[in-house]
């Protein structure tokens, strides 16, 4: 884990790369009672060609945004937003040109919400 210091803001933040390649940043804020987490994937509206095991695939443009919405769907007529709400959290997502990001904010149940975010993405 690497520790960085922002002397202007008098803050430290922490960075590590997991075995999976996922980059994790932790920015603690003294006196804050609100938690926020974001999970970004490098697949956005300009992403329609990719490789897996040296095999090239092409998708329909706009697929990233479609998948952003479909990821919220769970079984039946419900979606994962209801589960976040039951934990006291707000959840949302956005797709930019190069990435899709899913995020939540909460004042409680941070660990449960983080696990839910990772599980549904």
Short mmCIF file of N, CA and C in Angstrom, two decimals:
data_model
loop_
_atom_site.label_atom_id
_atom_site.label_comp_id
_atom_site.label_asym_id
_atom_site.label_seq_id
_atom_site.Cartn_x
_atom_site.Cartn_y
_atom_site.Cartn_z
N UNK A 1 0.85 -1.17 0.00
CA UNK A 1 0.00 0.00 0.00
C UNK A 1 0.89 1.23 0.00
N UNK A 2 0.54 2.19 -0.84
CA UNK A 2 1.27 3.45 -0.89
C UNK A 2 0.45 4.51 -0.18
N UNK A 3 1.14 5.40 0.53
CA UNK A 3 0.48 6.50 1.22
C UNK A 3 0.94 7.80 0.57
N UNK A 4 -0.02 8.62 0.20
CA UNK A 4 0.27 9.92 -0.40
C UNK A 4 -0.25 11.01 0.51
N UNK A 5 0.41 12.15 0.50
CA UNK A 5 0.00 13.26 1.34
C UNK A 5 -0.22 14.49 0.48
N UNK A 6 -1.38 15.13 0.70
CA UNK A 6 -1.67 16.40 0.07
C UNK A 6 -1.43 17.47 1.13
N UNK A 7 -0.33 18.16 1.01
CA UNK A 7 0.04 19.14 2.05
C UNK A 7 -0.88 20.36 2.03
N UNK A 8 -1.42 20.69 0.88
CA UNK A 8 -2.31 21.84 0.79
C UNK A 8 -3.59 21.58 1.57
N UNK A 9 -4.14 20.37 1.44
CA UNK A 9 -5.38 20.02 2.15
C UNK A 9 -5.13 19.36 3.50
N UNK A 10 -3.85 19.11 3.81
CA UNK A 10 -3.49 18.43 5.06
C UNK A 10 -4.19 17.09 5.18
N UNK A 11 -4.15 16.31 4.09
CA UNK A 11 -4.80 15.01 4.05
C UNK A 11 -3.85 13.96 3.51
N UNK A 12 -4.11 12.73 3.92
CA UNK A 12 -3.41 11.58 3.36
C UNK A 12 -4.43 10.71 2.64
N UNK A 13 -3.97 10.05 1.59
CA UNK A 13 -4.81 9.03 0.97
C UNK A 13 -3.96 7.82 0.66
N UNK A 14 -4.64 6.70 0.53
CA UNK A 14 -3.98 5.40 0.42
C UNK A 14 -4.32 4.78 -0.92
N UNK A 15 -3.35 4.08 -1.50
CA UNK A 15 -3.54 3.46 -2.80
C UNK A 15 -2.93 2.07 -2.79
N UNK A 16 -3.67 1.13 -3.38
CA UNK A 16 -3.11 -0.21 -3.58
C UNK A 16 -3.75 -0.84 -4.80
N UNK A 17 -3.03 -1.78 -5.38
CA UNK A 17 -3.54 -2.55 -6.51
C UNK A 17 -3.75 -3.98 -6.04
N UNK A 18 -4.97 -4.48 -6.19
CA UNK A 18 -5.30 -5.84 -5.79
C UNK A 18 -4.70 -6.84 -6.78
N UNK A 19 -4.66 -8.10 -6.39
CA UNK A 19 -4.14 -9.16 -7.27
C UNK A 19 -4.89 -9.21 -8.59
N UNK A 20 -6.15 -8.82 -8.58
CA UNK A 20 -6.97 -8.84 -9.79
C UNK A 20 -6.63 -7.70 -10.74
N UNK A 21 -5.84 -6.74 -10.27
CA UNK A 21 -5.51 -5.57 -11.07
C UNK A 21 -6.36 -4.36 -10.72
N UNK A 22 -7.38 -4.55 -9.89
CA UNK A 22 -8.23 -3.44 -9.50
C UNK A 22 -7.43 -2.46 -8.65
N UNK A 23 -7.57 -1.17 -8.97
CA UNK A 23 -6.91 -0.13 -8.21
C UNK A 23 -7.88 0.39 -7.15
N UNK A 24 -7.39 0.52 -5.92
CA UNK A 24 -8.23 0.94 -4.80
C UNK A 24 -7.61 2.19 -4.17
N UNK A 25 -8.44 3.21 -4.02
CA UNK A 25 -8.03 4.44 -3.34
C UNK A 25 -8.91 4.59 -2.10
N UNK A 26 -8.31 4.98 -1.01
CA UNK A 26 -9.05 5.26 0.22
C UNK A 26 -8.67 6.67 0.65
N UNK A 27 -9.69 7.52 0.81
CA UNK A 27 -9.45 8.90 1.20
C UNK A 27 -10.28 9.18 2.45
N UNK A 28 -9.69 8.97 3.63
CA UNK A 28 -10.44 9.26 4.86
C UNK A 28 -10.55 10.77 5.07
N UNK A 29 -11.68 11.21 5.56
CA UNK A 29 -11.93 12.63 5.82
C UNK A 29 -12.32 12.79 7.29
N UNK A 30 -11.48 13.45 8.05
CA UNK A 30 -11.76 13.65 9.48
C UNK A 30 -13.04 14.47 9.66
N UNK A 31 -13.87 14.01 10.59
CA UNK A 31 -15.10 14.72 10.92
C UNK A 31 -16.27 14.42 9.99
N UNK A 32 -16.05 13.67 8.93
CA UNK A 32 -17.13 13.33 8.02
C UNK A 32 -17.89 12.11 8.53
N UNK A 33 -19.19 12.13 8.36
CA UNK A 33 -20.03 11.00 8.76
C UNK A 33 -20.67 10.34 7.54
N UNK A 34 -20.26 10.75 6.36
CA UNK A 34 -20.84 10.29 5.11
C UNK A 34 -19.80 9.46 4.36
N UNK A 35 -20.23 8.32 3.82
CA UNK A 35 -19.35 7.44 3.06
C UNK A 35 -19.73 7.49 1.59
N UNK A 36 -18.75 7.33 0.74
CA UNK A 36 -18.97 7.34 -0.70
C UNK A 36 -18.02 6.34 -1.33
N UNK A 37 -18.52 5.52 -2.25
CA UNK A 37 -17.67 4.57 -2.96
C UNK A 37 -18.05 4.59 -4.43
N UNK A 38 -17.06 4.43 -5.28
CA UNK A 38 -17.29 4.39 -6.72
C UNK A 38 -16.49 3.24 -7.30
N UNK A 39 -17.10 2.51 -8.21
CA UNK A 39 -16.43 1.41 -8.90
C UNK A 39 -16.52 1.72 -10.39
N UNK A 40 -15.38 1.91 -11.01
CA UNK A 40 -15.35 2.23 -12.43
C UNK A 40 -14.77 1.09 -13.25
N UNK A 41 -15.36 0.86 -14.41
CA UNK A 41 -14.84 -0.14 -15.34
C UNK A 41 -14.47 0.57 -16.64
N UNK A 42 -13.37 0.16 -17.27
CA UNK A 42 -12.91 0.86 -18.48
C UNK A 42 -13.68 0.43 -19.73
N UNK A 43 -14.99 0.68 -19.72
CA UNK A 43 -15.85 0.33 -20.85
C UNK A 43 -16.91 1.42 -20.96
N UNK A 44 -16.77 2.31 -21.94
CA UNK A 44 -17.68 3.44 -22.09
C UNK A 44 -18.33 3.49 -23.45
N UNK A 45 -18.88 4.65 -23.77
CA UNK A 45 -19.63 4.76 -25.02
C UNK A 45 -18.75 4.66 -26.27
N UNK A 46 -17.46 4.94 -26.16
CA UNK A 46 -16.54 4.75 -27.29
C UNK A 46 -16.00 3.32 -27.34
N UNK A 47 -16.33 2.50 -26.37
CA UNK A 47 -15.81 1.14 -26.28
C UNK A 47 -16.75 0.18 -26.99
N UNK A 48 -16.35 -0.25 -28.15
CA UNK A 48 -17.15 -1.26 -28.83
C UNK A 48 -16.26 -2.34 -29.45
N UNK A 49 -14.96 -2.20 -29.31
CA UNK A 49 -14.03 -3.24 -29.74
C UNK A 49 -13.15 -3.60 -28.55
N UNK A 50 -12.95 -4.87 -28.34
CA UNK A 50 -12.10 -5.32 -27.24
C UNK A 50 -11.58 -6.71 -27.56
N UNK A 51 -10.58 -7.13 -26.79
CA UNK A 51 -9.99 -8.46 -26.98
C UNK A 51 -10.08 -9.25 -25.69
N UNK A 52 -10.34 -10.53 -25.85
CA UNK A 52 -10.26 -11.48 -24.75
C UNK A 52 -9.47 -12.66 -25.28
N UNK A 53 -8.36 -12.97 -24.62
CA UNK A 53 -7.49 -14.07 -25.06
C UNK A 53 -7.13 -13.94 -26.55
N UNK A 54 -6.77 -12.74 -26.96
CA UNK A 54 -6.35 -12.43 -28.33
C UNK A 54 -7.44 -12.62 -29.38
N UNK A 55 -8.69 -12.77 -28.97
CA UNK A 55 -9.81 -12.83 -29.90
C UNK A 55 -10.49 -11.46 -29.88
N UNK A 56 -10.64 -10.86 -31.06
CA UNK A 56 -11.22 -9.53 -31.16
C UNK A 56 -12.74 -9.61 -31.29
N UNK A 57 -13.44 -8.78 -30.51
CA UNK A 57 -14.89 -8.71 -30.52
C UNK A 57 -15.32 -7.29 -30.85
N UNK A 58 -16.48 -7.16 -31.47
CA UNK A 58 -17.07 -5.86 -31.75
C UNK A 58 -18.50 -5.86 -31.23
N UNK A 59 -18.86 -4.80 -30.52
CA UNK A 59 -20.22 -4.66 -30.00
C UNK A 59 -20.90 -3.48 -30.66
N UNK A 60 -22.17 -3.38 -30.41
CA UNK A 60 -22.96 -2.26 -30.90
C UNK A 60 -22.59 -1.03 -30.07
N UNK A 61 -22.41 0.11 -30.73
CA UNK A 61 -22.16 1.34 -29.98
C UNK A 61 -23.34 1.61 -29.07
N UNK A 62 -23.05 2.05 -27.87
CA UNK A 62 -24.10 2.31 -26.89
C UNK A 62 -24.33 1.14 -25.95
N UNK A 63 -23.63 0.04 -26.17
CA UNK A 63 -23.85 -1.14 -25.34
C UNK A 63 -23.47 -0.87 -23.88
N UNK A 64 -22.43 -0.08 -23.65
CA UNK A 64 -21.99 0.20 -22.27
C UNK A 64 -23.11 0.86 -21.47
N UNK A 65 -23.79 1.81 -22.07
CA UNK A 65 -24.86 2.51 -21.36
C UNK A 65 -26.05 1.56 -21.13
N UNK A 66 -26.35 0.73 -22.11
CA UNK A 66 -27.41 -0.27 -21.95
C UNK A 66 -27.07 -1.21 -20.79
N UNK A 67 -25.82 -1.70 -20.76
CA UNK A 67 -25.41 -2.60 -19.69
C UNK A 67 -25.44 -1.93 -18.32
N UNK A 68 -25.12 -0.63 -18.30
CA UNK A 68 -25.20 0.13 -17.05
C UNK A 68 -26.59 -0.02 -16.45
N UNK A 69 -27.63 0.15 -17.27
CA UNK A 69 -29.01 0.03 -16.79
C UNK A 69 -29.37 -1.41 -16.46
N UNK A 70 -28.95 -2.34 -17.28
CA UNK A 70 -29.28 -3.75 -17.05
C UNK A 70 -28.63 -4.29 -15.78
N UNK A 71 -27.47 -3.78 -15.42
CA UNK A 71 -26.81 -4.26 -14.20
C UNK A 71 -27.63 -3.99 -12.95
N UNK A 72 -28.48 -2.98 -12.98
CA UNK A 72 -29.31 -2.68 -11.82
C UNK A 72 -30.47 -3.66 -11.67
N UNK A 73 -30.84 -4.34 -12.74
CA UNK A 73 -31.97 -5.27 -12.71
C UNK A 73 -31.60 -6.53 -11.92
N UNK A 74 -32.51 -6.95 -11.09
CA UNK A 74 -32.35 -8.22 -10.37
C UNK A 74 -33.51 -9.11 -10.76
N UNK A 75 -33.74 -10.15 -10.04
CA UNK A 75 -34.82 -11.08 -10.39
C UNK A 75 -36.18 -10.40 -10.24
N UNK A 76 -37.09 -10.78 -11.09
CA UNK A 76 -38.45 -10.23 -11.03
C UNK A 76 -38.49 -8.79 -11.51
N UNK A 77 -39.34 -8.01 -10.88
CA UNK A 77 -39.51 -6.61 -11.27
C UNK A 77 -38.73 -5.65 -10.37
N UNK A 78 -37.84 -6.17 -9.56
CA UNK A 78 -37.09 -5.31 -8.64
C UNK A 78 -35.74 -4.96 -9.24
N UNK A 79 -35.07 -4.02 -8.61
CA UNK A 79 -33.69 -3.76 -9.00
C UNK A 79 -32.87 -3.51 -7.74
N UNK A 80 -31.57 -3.48 -7.90
CA UNK A 80 -30.66 -3.41 -6.77
C UNK A 80 -30.79 -2.08 -6.01
N UNK A 81 -31.38 -1.08 -6.64
CA UNK A 81 -31.59 0.21 -5.97
C UNK A 81 -32.42 0.04 -4.70
N UNK A 82 -33.39 -0.88 -4.74
CA UNK A 82 -34.23 -1.13 -3.56
C UNK A 82 -33.41 -1.71 -2.42
N UNK A 83 -32.46 -2.57 -2.74
CA UNK A 83 -31.62 -3.16 -1.69
C UNK A 83 -30.73 -2.09 -1.07
N UNK A 84 -30.15 -1.23 -1.91
CA UNK A 84 -29.35 -0.13 -1.37
C UNK A 84 -30.20 0.77 -0.48
N UNK A 85 -31.41 1.08 -0.92
CA UNK A 85 -32.30 1.93 -0.14
C UNK A 85 -32.62 1.31 1.21
N UNK A 86 -32.80 -0.01 1.24
CA UNK A 86 -33.09 -0.68 2.52
C UNK A 86 -31.90 -0.60 3.47
N UNK A 87 -30.71 -0.38 2.92
CA UNK A 87 -29.51 -0.22 3.75
C UNK A 87 -29.23 1.25 4.06
N UNK A 88 -30.11 2.13 3.59
CA UNK A 88 -29.94 3.56 3.85
C UNK A 88 -29.00 4.25 2.89
N UNK A 89 -28.84 3.72 1.69
CA UNK A 89 -27.89 4.28 0.73
C UNK A 89 -28.58 4.72 -0.56
N UNK A 90 -27.98 5.70 -1.20
CA UNK A 90 -28.37 6.11 -2.55
C UNK A 90 -27.37 5.50 -3.52
N UNK A 91 -27.85 5.01 -4.65
CA UNK A 91 -26.98 4.38 -5.64
C UNK A 91 -27.30 4.96 -7.02
N UNK A 92 -26.28 5.04 -7.86
CA UNK A 92 -26.48 5.53 -9.22
C UNK A 92 -25.30 5.10 -10.07
N UNK A 93 -25.32 5.50 -11.33
CA UNK A 93 -24.25 5.14 -12.27
C UNK A 93 -24.21 6.15 -13.39
N UNK A 94 -23.11 6.15 -14.13
CA UNK A 94 -23.02 6.96 -15.34
C UNK A 94 -22.05 6.31 -16.31
N UNK A 95 -22.24 6.61 -17.58
CA UNK A 95 -21.34 6.13 -18.62
C UNK A 95 -20.75 7.35 -19.31
N UNK A 96 -19.42 7.41 -19.37
CA UNK A 96 -18.73 8.45 -20.12
C UNK A 96 -18.19 7.84 -21.40
N UNK A 97 -17.39 8.57 -22.13
CA UNK A 97 -16.84 8.04 -23.36
C UNK A 97 -15.97 6.80 -23.13
N UNK A 98 -15.22 6.78 -22.02
CA UNK A 98 -14.22 5.74 -21.82
C UNK A 98 -14.48 4.80 -20.65
N UNK A 99 -15.48 5.10 -19.82
CA UNK A 99 -15.70 4.24 -18.67
C UNK A 99 -17.16 4.28 -18.23
N UNK A 100 -17.52 3.28 -17.44
CA UNK A 100 -18.82 3.24 -16.78
C UNK A 100 -18.54 3.15 -15.28
N UNK A 101 -19.21 3.99 -14.50
CA UNK A 101 -18.98 4.04 -13.06
C UNK A 101 -20.29 3.85 -12.31
N UNK A 102 -20.21 3.07 -11.25
CA UNK A 102 -21.33 2.79 -10.36
C UNK A 102 -20.91 3.30 -8.99
N UNK A 103 -21.83 3.98 -8.29
CA UNK A 103 -21.44 4.56 -7.01
C UNK A 103 -22.61 4.59 -6.04
N UNK A 104 -22.26 4.72 -4.77
CA UNK A 104 -23.27 4.88 -3.73
C UNK A 104 -22.76 5.83 -2.67
N UNK A 105 -23.69 6.39 -1.92
CA UNK A 105 -23.34 7.19 -0.74
C UNK A 105 -24.28 6.77 0.38
N UNK A 106 -23.73 6.85 1.59
CA UNK A 106 -24.51 6.40 2.75
C UNK A 106 -23.91 7.00 4.03
N UNK A 107 -24.69 6.95 5.09
CA UNK A 107 -24.19 7.33 6.41
C UNK A 107 -24.08 6.12 7.33
N UNK A 108 -24.49 4.95 6.83
CA UNK A 108 -24.42 3.73 7.63
C UNK A 108 -24.29 2.52 6.72
N UNK A 109 -23.98 1.40 7.29
CA UNK A 109 -23.88 0.13 6.56
C UNK A 109 -22.91 0.19 5.38
N UNK A 110 -21.81 0.91 5.54
CA UNK A 110 -20.87 1.08 4.44
C UNK A 110 -20.34 -0.25 3.93
N UNK A 111 -19.92 -1.13 4.82
CA UNK A 111 -19.34 -2.41 4.39
C UNK A 111 -20.35 -3.26 3.62
N UNK A 112 -21.59 -3.30 4.09
CA UNK A 112 -22.63 -4.07 3.39
C UNK A 112 -22.89 -3.47 2.01
N UNK A 113 -22.93 -2.15 1.93
CA UNK A 113 -23.16 -1.49 0.65
C UNK A 113 -22.00 -1.72 -0.31
N UNK A 114 -20.78 -1.68 0.20
CA UNK A 114 -19.61 -1.91 -0.65
C UNK A 114 -19.62 -3.33 -1.20
N UNK A 115 -19.94 -4.29 -0.35
CA UNK A 115 -20.04 -5.68 -0.82
C UNK A 115 -21.12 -5.84 -1.87
N UNK A 116 -22.26 -5.19 -1.65
CA UNK A 116 -23.36 -5.23 -2.62
C UNK A 116 -22.92 -4.62 -3.95
N UNK A 117 -22.23 -3.49 -3.91
CA UNK A 117 -21.76 -2.84 -5.14
C UNK A 117 -20.83 -3.77 -5.92
N UNK A 118 -19.88 -4.36 -5.22
CA UNK A 118 -18.92 -5.27 -5.88
C UNK A 118 -19.64 -6.49 -6.42
N UNK A 119 -20.57 -7.05 -5.65
CA UNK A 119 -21.29 -8.25 -6.08
C UNK A 119 -22.16 -8.01 -7.31
N UNK A 120 -22.85 -6.88 -7.36
CA UNK A 120 -23.77 -6.69 -8.49
C UNK A 120 -23.05 -6.21 -9.74
N UNK A 121 -21.86 -5.68 -9.60
CA UNK A 121 -21.08 -5.31 -10.78
C UNK A 121 -20.19 -6.49 -11.15
#
